[in-house]
GROMACS .gro file of N, CA and C in nm:
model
  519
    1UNK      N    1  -0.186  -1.782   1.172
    1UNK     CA    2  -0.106  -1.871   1.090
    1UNK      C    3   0.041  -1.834   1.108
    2UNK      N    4   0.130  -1.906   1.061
    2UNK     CA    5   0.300  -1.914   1.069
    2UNK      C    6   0.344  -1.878   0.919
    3UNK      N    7   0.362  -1.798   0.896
    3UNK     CA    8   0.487  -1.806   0.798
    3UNK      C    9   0.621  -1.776   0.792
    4UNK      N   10   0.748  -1.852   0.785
    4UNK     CA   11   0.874  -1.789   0.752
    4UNK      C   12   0.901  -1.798   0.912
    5UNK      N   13   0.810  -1.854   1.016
    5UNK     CA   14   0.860  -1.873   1.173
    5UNK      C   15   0.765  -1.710   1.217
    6UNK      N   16   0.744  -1.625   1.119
    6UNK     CA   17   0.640  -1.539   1.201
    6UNK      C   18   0.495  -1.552   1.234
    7UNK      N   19   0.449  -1.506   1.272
    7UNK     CA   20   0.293  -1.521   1.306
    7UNK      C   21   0.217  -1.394   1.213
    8UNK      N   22   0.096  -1.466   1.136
    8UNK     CA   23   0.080  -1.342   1.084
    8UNK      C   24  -0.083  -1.351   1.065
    9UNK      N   25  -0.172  -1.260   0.992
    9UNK     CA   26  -0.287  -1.276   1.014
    9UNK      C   27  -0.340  -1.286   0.863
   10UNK      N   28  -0.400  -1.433   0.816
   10UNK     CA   29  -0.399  -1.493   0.710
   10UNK      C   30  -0.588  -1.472   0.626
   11UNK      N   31  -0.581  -1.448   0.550
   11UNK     CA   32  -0.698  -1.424   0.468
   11UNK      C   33  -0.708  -1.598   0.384
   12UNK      N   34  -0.767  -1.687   0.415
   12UNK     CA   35  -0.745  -1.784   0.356
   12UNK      C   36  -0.925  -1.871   0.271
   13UNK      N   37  -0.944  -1.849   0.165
   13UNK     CA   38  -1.027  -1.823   0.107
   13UNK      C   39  -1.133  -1.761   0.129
   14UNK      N   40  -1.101  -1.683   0.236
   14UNK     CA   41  -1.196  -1.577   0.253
   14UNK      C   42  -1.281  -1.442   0.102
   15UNK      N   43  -1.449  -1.467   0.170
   15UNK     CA   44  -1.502  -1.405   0.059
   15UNK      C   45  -1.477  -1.230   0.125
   16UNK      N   46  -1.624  -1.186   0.225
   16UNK     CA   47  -1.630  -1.076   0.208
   16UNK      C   48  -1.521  -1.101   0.346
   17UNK      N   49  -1.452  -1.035   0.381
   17UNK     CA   50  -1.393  -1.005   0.495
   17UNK      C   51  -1.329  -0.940   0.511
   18UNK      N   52  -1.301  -0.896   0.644
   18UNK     CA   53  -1.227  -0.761   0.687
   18UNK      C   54  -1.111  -0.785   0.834
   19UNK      N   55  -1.033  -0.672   0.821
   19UNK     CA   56  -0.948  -0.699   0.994
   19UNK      C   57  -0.944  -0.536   0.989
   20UNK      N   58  -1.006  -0.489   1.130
   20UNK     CA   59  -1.013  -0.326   1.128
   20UNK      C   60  -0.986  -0.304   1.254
   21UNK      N   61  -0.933  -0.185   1.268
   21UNK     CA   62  -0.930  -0.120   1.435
   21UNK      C   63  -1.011  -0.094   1.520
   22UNK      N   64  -0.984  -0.095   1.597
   22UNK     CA   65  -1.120  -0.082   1.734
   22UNK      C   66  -1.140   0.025   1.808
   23UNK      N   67  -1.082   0.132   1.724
   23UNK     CA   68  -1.116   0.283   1.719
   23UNK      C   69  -1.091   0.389   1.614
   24UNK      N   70  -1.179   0.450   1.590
   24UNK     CA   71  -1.169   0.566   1.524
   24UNK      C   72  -1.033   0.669   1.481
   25UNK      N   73  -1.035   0.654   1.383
   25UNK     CA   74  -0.929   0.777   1.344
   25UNK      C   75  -0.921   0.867   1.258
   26UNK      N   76  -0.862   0.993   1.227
   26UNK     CA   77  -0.878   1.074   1.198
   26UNK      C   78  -0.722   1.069   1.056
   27UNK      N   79  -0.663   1.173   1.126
   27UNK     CA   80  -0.534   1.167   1.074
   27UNK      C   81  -0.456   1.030   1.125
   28UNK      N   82  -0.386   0.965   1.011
   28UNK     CA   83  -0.332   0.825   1.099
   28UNK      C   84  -0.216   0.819   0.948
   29UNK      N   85  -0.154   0.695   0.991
   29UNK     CA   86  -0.087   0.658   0.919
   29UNK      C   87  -0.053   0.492   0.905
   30UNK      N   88  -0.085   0.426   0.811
   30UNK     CA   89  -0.124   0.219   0.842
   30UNK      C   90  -0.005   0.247   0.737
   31UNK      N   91   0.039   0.118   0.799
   31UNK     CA   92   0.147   0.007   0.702
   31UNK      C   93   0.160  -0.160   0.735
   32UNK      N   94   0.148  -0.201   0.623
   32UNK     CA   95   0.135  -0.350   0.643
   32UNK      C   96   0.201  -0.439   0.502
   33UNK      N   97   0.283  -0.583   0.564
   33UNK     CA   98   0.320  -0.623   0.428
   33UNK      C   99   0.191  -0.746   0.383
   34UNK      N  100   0.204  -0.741   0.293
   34UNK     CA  101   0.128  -0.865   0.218
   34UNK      C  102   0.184  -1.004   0.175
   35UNK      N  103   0.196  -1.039   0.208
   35UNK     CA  104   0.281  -1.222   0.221
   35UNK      C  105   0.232  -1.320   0.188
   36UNK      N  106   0.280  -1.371   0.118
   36UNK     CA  107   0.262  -1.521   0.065
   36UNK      C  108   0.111  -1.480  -0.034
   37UNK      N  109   0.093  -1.401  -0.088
   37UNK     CA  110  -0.004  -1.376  -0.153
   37UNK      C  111  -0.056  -1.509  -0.314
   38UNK      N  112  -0.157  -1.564  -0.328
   38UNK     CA  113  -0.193  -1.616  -0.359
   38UNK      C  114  -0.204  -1.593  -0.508
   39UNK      N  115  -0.079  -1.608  -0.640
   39UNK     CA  116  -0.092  -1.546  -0.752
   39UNK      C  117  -0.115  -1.611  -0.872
   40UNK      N  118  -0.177  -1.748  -0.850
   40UNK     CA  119  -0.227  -1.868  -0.946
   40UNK      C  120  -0.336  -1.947  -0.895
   41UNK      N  121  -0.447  -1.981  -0.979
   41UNK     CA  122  -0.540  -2.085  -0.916
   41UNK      C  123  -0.476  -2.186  -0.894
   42UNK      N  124  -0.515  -2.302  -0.785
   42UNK     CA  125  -0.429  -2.398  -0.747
   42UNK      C  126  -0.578  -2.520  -0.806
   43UNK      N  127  -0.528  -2.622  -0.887
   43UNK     CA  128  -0.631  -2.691  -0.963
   43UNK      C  129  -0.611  -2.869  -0.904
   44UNK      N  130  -0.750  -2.910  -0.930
   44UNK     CA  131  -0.688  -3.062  -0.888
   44UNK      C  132  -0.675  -3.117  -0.999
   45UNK      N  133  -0.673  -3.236  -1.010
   45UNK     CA  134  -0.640  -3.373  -1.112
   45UNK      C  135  -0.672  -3.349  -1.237
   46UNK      N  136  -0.808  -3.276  -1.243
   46UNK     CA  137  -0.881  -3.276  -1.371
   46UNK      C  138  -0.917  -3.149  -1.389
   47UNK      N  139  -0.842  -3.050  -1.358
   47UNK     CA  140  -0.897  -2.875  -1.372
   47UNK      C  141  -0.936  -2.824  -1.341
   48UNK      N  142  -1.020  -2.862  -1.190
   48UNK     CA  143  -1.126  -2.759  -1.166
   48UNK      C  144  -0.987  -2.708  -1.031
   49UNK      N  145  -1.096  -2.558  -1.025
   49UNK     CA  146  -1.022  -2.480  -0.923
   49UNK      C  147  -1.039  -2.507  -0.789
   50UNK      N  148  -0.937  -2.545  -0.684
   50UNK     CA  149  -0.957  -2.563  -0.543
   50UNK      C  150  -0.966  -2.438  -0.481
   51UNK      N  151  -0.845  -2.371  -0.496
   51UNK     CA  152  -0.799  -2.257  -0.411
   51UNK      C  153  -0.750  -2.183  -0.551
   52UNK      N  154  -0.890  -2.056  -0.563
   52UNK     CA  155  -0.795  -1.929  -0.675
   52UNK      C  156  -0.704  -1.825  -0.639
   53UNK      N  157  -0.668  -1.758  -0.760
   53UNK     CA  158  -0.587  -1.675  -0.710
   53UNK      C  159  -0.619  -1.546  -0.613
   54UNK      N  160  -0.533  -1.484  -0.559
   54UNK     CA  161  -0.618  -1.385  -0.483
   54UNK      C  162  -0.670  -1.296  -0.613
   55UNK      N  163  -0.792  -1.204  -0.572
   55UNK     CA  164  -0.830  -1.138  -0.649
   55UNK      C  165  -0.785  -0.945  -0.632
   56UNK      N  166  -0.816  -0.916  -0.517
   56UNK     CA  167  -0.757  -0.819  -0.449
   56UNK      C  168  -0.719  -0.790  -0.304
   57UNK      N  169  -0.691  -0.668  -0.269
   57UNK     CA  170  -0.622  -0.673  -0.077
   57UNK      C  171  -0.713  -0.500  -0.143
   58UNK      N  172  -0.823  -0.454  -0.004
   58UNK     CA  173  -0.854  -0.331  -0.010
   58UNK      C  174  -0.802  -0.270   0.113
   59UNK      N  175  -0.819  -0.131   0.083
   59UNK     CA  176  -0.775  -0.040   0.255
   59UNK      C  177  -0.931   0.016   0.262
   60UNK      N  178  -0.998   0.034   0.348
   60UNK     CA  179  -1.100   0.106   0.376
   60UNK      C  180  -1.073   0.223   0.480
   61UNK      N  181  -1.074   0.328   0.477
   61UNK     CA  182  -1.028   0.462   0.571
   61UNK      C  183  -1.197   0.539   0.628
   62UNK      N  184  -1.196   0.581   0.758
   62UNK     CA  185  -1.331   0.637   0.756
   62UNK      C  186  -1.436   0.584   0.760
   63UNK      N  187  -1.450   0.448   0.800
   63UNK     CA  188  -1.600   0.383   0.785
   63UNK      C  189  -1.658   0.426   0.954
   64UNK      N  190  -1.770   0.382   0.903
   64UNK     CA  191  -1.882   0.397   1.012
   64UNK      C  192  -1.912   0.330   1.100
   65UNK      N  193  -1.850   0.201   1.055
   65UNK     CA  194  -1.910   0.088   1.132
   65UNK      C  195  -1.780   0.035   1.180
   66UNK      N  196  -1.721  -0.029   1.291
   66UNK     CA  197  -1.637  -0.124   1.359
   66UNK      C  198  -1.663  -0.282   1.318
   67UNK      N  199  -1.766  -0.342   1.332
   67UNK     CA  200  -1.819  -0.402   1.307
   67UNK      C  201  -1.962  -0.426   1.227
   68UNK      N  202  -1.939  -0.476   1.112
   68UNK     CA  203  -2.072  -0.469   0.980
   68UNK      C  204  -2.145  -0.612   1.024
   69UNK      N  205  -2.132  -0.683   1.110
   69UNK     CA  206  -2.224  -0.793   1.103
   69UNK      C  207  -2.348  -0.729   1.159
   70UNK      N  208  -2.470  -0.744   1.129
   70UNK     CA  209  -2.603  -0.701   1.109
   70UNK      C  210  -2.598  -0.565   1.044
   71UNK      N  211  -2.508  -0.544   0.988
   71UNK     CA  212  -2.507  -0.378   0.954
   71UNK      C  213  -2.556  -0.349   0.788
   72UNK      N  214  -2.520  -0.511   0.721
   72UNK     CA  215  -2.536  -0.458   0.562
   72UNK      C  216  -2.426  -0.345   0.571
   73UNK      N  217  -2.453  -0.301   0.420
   73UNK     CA  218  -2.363  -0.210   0.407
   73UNK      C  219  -2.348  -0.054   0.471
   74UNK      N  220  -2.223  -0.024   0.470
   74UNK     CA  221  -2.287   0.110   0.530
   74UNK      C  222  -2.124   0.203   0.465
   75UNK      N  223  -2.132   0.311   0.458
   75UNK     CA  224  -2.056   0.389   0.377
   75UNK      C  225  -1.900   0.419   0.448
   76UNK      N  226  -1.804   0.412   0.405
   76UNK     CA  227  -1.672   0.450   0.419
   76UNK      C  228  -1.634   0.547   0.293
   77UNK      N  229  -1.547   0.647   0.384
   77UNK     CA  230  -1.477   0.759   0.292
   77UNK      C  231  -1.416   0.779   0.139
   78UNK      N  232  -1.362   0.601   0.169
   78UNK     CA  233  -1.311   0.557   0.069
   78UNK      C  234  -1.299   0.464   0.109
   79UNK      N  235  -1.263   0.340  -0.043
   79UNK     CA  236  -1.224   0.196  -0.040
   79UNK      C  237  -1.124   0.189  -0.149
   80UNK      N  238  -0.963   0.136  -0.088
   80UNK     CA  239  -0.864   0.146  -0.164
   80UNK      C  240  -0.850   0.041  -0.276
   81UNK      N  241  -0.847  -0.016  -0.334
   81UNK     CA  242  -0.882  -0.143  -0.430
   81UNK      C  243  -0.693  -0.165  -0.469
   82UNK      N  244  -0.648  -0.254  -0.421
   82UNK     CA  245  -0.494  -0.303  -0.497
   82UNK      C  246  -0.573  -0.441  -0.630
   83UNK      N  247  -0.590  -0.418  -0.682
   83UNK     CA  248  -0.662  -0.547  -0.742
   83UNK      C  249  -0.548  -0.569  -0.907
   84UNK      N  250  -0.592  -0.637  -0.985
   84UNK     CA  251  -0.571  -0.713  -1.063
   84UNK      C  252  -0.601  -0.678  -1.230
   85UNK      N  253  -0.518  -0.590  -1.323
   85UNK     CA  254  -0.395  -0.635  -1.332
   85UNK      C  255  -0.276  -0.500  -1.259
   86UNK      N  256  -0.294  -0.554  -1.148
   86UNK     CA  257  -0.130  -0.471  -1.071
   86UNK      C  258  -0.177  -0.325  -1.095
   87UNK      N  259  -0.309  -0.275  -0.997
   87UNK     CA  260  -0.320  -0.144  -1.035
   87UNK      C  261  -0.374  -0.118  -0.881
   88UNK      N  262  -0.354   0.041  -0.868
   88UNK     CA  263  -0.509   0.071  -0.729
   88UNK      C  264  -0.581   0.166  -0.744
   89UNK      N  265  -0.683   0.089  -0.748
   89UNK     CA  266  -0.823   0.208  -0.768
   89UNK      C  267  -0.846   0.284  -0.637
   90UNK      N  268  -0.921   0.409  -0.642
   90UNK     CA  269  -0.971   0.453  -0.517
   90UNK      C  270  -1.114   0.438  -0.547
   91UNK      N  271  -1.201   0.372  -0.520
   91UNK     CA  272  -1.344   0.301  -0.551
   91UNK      C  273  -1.408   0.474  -0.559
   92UNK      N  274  -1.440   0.537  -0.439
   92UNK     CA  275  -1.502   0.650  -0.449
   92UNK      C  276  -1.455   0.790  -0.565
   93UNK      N  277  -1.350   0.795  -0.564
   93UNK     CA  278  -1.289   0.886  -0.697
   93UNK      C  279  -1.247   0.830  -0.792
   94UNK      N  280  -1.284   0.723  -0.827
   94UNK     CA  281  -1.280   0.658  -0.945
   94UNK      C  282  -1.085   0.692  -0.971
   95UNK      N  283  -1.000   0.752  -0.938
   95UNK     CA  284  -0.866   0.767  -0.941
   95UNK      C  285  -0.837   0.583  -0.988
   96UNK      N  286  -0.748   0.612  -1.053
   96UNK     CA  287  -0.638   0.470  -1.078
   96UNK      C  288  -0.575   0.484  -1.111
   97UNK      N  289  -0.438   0.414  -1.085
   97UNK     CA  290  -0.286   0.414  -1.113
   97UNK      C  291  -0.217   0.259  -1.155
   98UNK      N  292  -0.170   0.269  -1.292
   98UNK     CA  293  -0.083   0.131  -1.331
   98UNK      C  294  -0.012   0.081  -1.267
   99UNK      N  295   0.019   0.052  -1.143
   99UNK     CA  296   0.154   0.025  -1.035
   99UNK      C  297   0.260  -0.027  -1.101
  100UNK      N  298   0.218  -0.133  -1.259
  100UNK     CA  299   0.301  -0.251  -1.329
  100UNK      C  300   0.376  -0.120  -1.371
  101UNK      N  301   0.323  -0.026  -1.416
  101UNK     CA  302   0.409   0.052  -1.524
  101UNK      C  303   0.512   0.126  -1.406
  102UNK      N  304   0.477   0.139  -1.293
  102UNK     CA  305   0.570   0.187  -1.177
  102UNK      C  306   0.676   0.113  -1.144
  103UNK      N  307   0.649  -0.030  -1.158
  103UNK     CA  308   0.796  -0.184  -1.171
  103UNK      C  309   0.728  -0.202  -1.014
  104UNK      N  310   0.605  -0.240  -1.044
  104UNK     CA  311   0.563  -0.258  -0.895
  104UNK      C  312   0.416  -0.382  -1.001
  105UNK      N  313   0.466  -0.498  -1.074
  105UNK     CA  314   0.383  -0.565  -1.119
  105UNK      C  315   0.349  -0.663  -0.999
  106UNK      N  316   0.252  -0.632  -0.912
  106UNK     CA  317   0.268  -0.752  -0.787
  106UNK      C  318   0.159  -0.906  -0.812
  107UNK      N  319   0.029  -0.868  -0.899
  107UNK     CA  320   0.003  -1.002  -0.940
  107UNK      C  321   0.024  -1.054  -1.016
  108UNK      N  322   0.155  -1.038  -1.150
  108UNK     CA  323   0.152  -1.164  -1.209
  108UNK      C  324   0.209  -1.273  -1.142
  109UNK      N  325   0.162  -1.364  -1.264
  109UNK     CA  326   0.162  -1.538  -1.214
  109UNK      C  327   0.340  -1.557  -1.147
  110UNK      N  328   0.448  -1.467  -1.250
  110UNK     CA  329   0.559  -1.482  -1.226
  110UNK      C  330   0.654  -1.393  -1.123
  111UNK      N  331   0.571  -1.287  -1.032
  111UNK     CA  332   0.588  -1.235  -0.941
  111UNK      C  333   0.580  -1.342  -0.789
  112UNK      N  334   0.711  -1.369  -0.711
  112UNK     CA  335   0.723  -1.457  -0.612
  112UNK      C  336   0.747  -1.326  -0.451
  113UNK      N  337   0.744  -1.175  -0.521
  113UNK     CA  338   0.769  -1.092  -0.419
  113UNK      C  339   0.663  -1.077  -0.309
  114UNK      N  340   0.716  -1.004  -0.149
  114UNK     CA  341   0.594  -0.992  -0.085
  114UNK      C  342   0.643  -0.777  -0.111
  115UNK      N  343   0.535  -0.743  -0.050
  115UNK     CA  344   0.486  -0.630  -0.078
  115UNK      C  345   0.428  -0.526   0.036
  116UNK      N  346   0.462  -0.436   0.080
  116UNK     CA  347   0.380  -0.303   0.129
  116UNK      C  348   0.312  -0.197   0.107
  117UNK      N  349   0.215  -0.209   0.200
  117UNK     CA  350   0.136  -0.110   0.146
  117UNK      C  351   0.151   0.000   0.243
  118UNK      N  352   0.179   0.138   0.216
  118UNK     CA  353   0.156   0.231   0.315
  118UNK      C  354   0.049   0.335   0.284
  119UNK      N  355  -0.105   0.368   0.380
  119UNK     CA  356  -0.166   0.480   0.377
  119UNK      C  357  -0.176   0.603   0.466
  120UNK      N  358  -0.181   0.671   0.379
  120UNK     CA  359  -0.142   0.813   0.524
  120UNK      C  360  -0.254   0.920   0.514
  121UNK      N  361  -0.298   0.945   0.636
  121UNK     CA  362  -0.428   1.068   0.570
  121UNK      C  363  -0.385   1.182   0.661
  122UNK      N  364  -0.358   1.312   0.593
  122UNK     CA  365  -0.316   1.429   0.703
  122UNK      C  366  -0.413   1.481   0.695
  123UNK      N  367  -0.503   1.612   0.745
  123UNK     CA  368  -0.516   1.715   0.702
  123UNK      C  369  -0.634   1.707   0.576
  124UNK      N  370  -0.731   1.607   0.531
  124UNK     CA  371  -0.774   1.573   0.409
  124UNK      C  372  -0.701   1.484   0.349
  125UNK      N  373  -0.623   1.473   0.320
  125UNK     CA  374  -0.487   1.443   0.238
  125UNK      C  375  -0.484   1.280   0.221
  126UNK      N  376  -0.490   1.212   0.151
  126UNK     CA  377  -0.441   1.087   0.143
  126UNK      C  378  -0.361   1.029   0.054
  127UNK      N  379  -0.211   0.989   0.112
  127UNK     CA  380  -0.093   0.953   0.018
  127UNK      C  381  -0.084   0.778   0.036
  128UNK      N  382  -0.085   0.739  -0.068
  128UNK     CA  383  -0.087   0.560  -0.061
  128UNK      C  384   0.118   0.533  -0.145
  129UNK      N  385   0.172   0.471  -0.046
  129UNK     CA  386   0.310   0.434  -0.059
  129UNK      C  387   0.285   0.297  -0.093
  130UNK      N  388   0.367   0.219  -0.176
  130UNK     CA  389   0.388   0.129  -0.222
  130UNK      C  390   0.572   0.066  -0.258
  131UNK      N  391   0.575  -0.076  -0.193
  131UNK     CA  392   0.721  -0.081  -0.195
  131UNK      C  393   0.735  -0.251  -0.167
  132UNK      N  394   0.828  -0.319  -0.232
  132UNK     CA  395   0.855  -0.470  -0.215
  132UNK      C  396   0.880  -0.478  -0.080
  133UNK      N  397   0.849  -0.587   0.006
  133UNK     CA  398   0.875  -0.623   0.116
  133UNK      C  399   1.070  -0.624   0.116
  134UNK      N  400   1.162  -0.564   0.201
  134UNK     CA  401   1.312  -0.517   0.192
  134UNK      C  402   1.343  -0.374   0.110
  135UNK      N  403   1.288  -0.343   0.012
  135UNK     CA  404   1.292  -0.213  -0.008
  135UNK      C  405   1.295  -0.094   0.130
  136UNK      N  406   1.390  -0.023   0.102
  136UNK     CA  407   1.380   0.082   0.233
  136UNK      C  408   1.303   0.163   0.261
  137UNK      N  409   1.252   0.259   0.119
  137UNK     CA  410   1.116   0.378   0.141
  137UNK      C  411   0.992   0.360   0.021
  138UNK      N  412   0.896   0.378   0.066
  138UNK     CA  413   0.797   0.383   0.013
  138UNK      C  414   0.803   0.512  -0.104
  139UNK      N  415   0.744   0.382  -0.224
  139UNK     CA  416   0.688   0.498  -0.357
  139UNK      C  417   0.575   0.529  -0.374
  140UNK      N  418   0.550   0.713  -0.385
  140UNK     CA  419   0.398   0.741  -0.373
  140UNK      C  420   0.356   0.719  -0.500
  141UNK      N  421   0.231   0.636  -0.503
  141UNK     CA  422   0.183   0.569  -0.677
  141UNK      C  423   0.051   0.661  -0.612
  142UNK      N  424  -0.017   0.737  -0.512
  142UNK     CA  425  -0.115   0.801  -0.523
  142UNK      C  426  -0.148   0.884  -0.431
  143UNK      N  427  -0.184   1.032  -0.435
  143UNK     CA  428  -0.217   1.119  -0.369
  143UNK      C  429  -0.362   1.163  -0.389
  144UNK      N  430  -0.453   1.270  -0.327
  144UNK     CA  431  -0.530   1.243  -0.379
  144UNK      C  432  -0.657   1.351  -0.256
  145UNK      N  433  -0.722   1.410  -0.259
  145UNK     CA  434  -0.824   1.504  -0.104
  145UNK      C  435  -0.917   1.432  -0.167
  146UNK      N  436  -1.000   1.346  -0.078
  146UNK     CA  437  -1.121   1.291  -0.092
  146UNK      C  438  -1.260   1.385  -0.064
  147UNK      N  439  -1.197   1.478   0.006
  147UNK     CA  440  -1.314   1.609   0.006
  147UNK      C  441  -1.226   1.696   0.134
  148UNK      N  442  -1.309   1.838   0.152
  148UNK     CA  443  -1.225   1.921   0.204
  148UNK      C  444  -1.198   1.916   0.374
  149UNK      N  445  -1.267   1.810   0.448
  149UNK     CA  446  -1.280   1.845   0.546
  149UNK      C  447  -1.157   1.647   0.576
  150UNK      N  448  -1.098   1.674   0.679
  150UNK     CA  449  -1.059   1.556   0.717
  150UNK      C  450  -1.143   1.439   0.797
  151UNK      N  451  -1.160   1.314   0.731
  151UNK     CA  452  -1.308   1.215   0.808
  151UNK      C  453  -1.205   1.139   0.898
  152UNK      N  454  -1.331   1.114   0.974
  152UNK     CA  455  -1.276   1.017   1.083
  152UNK      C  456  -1.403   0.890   1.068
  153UNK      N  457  -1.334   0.773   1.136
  153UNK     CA  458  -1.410   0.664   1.082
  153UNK      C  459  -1.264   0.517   1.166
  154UNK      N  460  -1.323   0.442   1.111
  154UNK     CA  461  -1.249   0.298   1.160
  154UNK      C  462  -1.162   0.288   1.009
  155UNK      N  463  -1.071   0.229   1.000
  155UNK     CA  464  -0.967   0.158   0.902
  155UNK      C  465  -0.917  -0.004   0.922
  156UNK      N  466  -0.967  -0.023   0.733
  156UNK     CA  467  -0.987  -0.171   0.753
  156UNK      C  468  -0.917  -0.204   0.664
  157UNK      N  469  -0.842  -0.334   0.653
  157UNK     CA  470  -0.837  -0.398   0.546
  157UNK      C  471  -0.920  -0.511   0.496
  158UNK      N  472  -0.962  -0.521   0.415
  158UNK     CA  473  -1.100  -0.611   0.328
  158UNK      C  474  -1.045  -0.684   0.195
  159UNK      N  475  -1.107  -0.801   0.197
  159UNK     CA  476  -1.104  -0.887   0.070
  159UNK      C  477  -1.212  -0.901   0.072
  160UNK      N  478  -1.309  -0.802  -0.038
  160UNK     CA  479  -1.479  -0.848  -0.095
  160UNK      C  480  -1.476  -0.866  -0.219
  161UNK      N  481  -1.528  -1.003  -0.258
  161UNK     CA  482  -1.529  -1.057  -0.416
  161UNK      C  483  -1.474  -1.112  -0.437
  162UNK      N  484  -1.474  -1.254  -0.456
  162UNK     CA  485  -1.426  -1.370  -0.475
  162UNK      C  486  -1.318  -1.445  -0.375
  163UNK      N  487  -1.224  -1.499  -0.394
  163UNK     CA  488  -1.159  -1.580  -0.244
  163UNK      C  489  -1.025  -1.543  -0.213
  164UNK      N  490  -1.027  -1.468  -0.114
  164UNK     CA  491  -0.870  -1.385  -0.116
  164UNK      C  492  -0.793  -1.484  -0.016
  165UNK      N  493  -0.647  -1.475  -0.091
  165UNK     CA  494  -0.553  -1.575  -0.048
  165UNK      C  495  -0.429  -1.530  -0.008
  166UNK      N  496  -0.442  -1.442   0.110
  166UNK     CA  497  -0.261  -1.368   0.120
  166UNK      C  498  -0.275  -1.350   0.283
  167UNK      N  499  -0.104  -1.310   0.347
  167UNK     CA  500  -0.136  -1.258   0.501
  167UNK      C  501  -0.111  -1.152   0.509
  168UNK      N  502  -0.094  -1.075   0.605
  168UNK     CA  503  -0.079  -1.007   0.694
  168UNK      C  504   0.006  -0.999   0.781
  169UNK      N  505   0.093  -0.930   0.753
  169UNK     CA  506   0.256  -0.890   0.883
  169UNK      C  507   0.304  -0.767   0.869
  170UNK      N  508   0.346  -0.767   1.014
  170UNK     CA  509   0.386  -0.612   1.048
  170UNK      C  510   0.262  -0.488   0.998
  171UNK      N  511   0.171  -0.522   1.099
  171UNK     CA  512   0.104  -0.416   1.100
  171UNK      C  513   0.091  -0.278   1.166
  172UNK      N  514   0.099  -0.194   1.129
  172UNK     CA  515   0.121  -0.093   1.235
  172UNK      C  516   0.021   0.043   1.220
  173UNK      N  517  -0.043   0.128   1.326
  173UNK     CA  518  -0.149   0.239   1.293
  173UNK      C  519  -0.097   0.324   1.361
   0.00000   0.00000   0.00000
């Protein structure tokens, strides 16, 4: 898809879905903005919902699989959750952080900003940066050793659960 004259890679009512690398990594470092993100149901004539709002944008670090089609599920290290209201869970350590209370409210209805996400895993280590799309440096809203040894695995980004509505630009691993 086009936005703003760039080319970018669009989640457009997509349920379970994913965009992941096509190799394994260990220690790495992803950054990507989130654009045009989807922050109101869009309704027709008489109320019902066409296109909802997005619900969340996940990071997955460490999975097993490259590709899950015939795979069912299968386990990753972690699954980063940015979801709704303006918080990020780490699914496996149950960890969560208010981002709103950080001045980082990115789904309300009256938020028109785009947004970055940065994840970094050293050593065990995983630091998640967060910052408006033009902001210069990333704010750490979460740190965090998912266990003692550093995993290696594929890194994804995923929208699972309900119809995610945002893109993808400037991606980088």
């Amino acid at each position: 898809d086009e936005v703003d004259g760039n080319k970018v890679f669009r989640f457009q009512n997509a349920g379970d879905f994913y965009f992941g690398t096509l190799y394994e990594y260990s220690n790495f470092q992803l950054t990507f903005d989130v654009i045009d993100m989807q922050r109101e149901d869009i309704l027709d004539e008489v109320g019902n919902i066409i296109t909802p709002r997005n619900p969340h944008v996940c990071v997955a670090y460490g999975s097993e699989a490259a590709d899950y089609t015939d795979y069912g599920y299968v386990q990753s290290t972690d699954l980063l959750i940015f979801d709704s209201p303006s918080r990020l869970v780490s699914y496996n350590t149950d960890k969560i952080e208010d981002l709103a209370s950080k001045g980082y409210d990115y789904t309300s209805e009256k938020c028109e900003k785009d947004f970055s996400i940065q994840v970094t895993m050293i050593d065990s280590w995983v630091t998640v940066g967060f910052k408006w799309v033009g902001e210069e440096q990333f704010t750490e809203v979460m740190k965090y050793q998912p266990s003692t040894e550093t995993p290696t695995g594929y890194v994804q980004i995923w929208s699972s659960g309900g119809a995610a509505n945002f893109a993808i630009d400037n991606f980088q691993i």
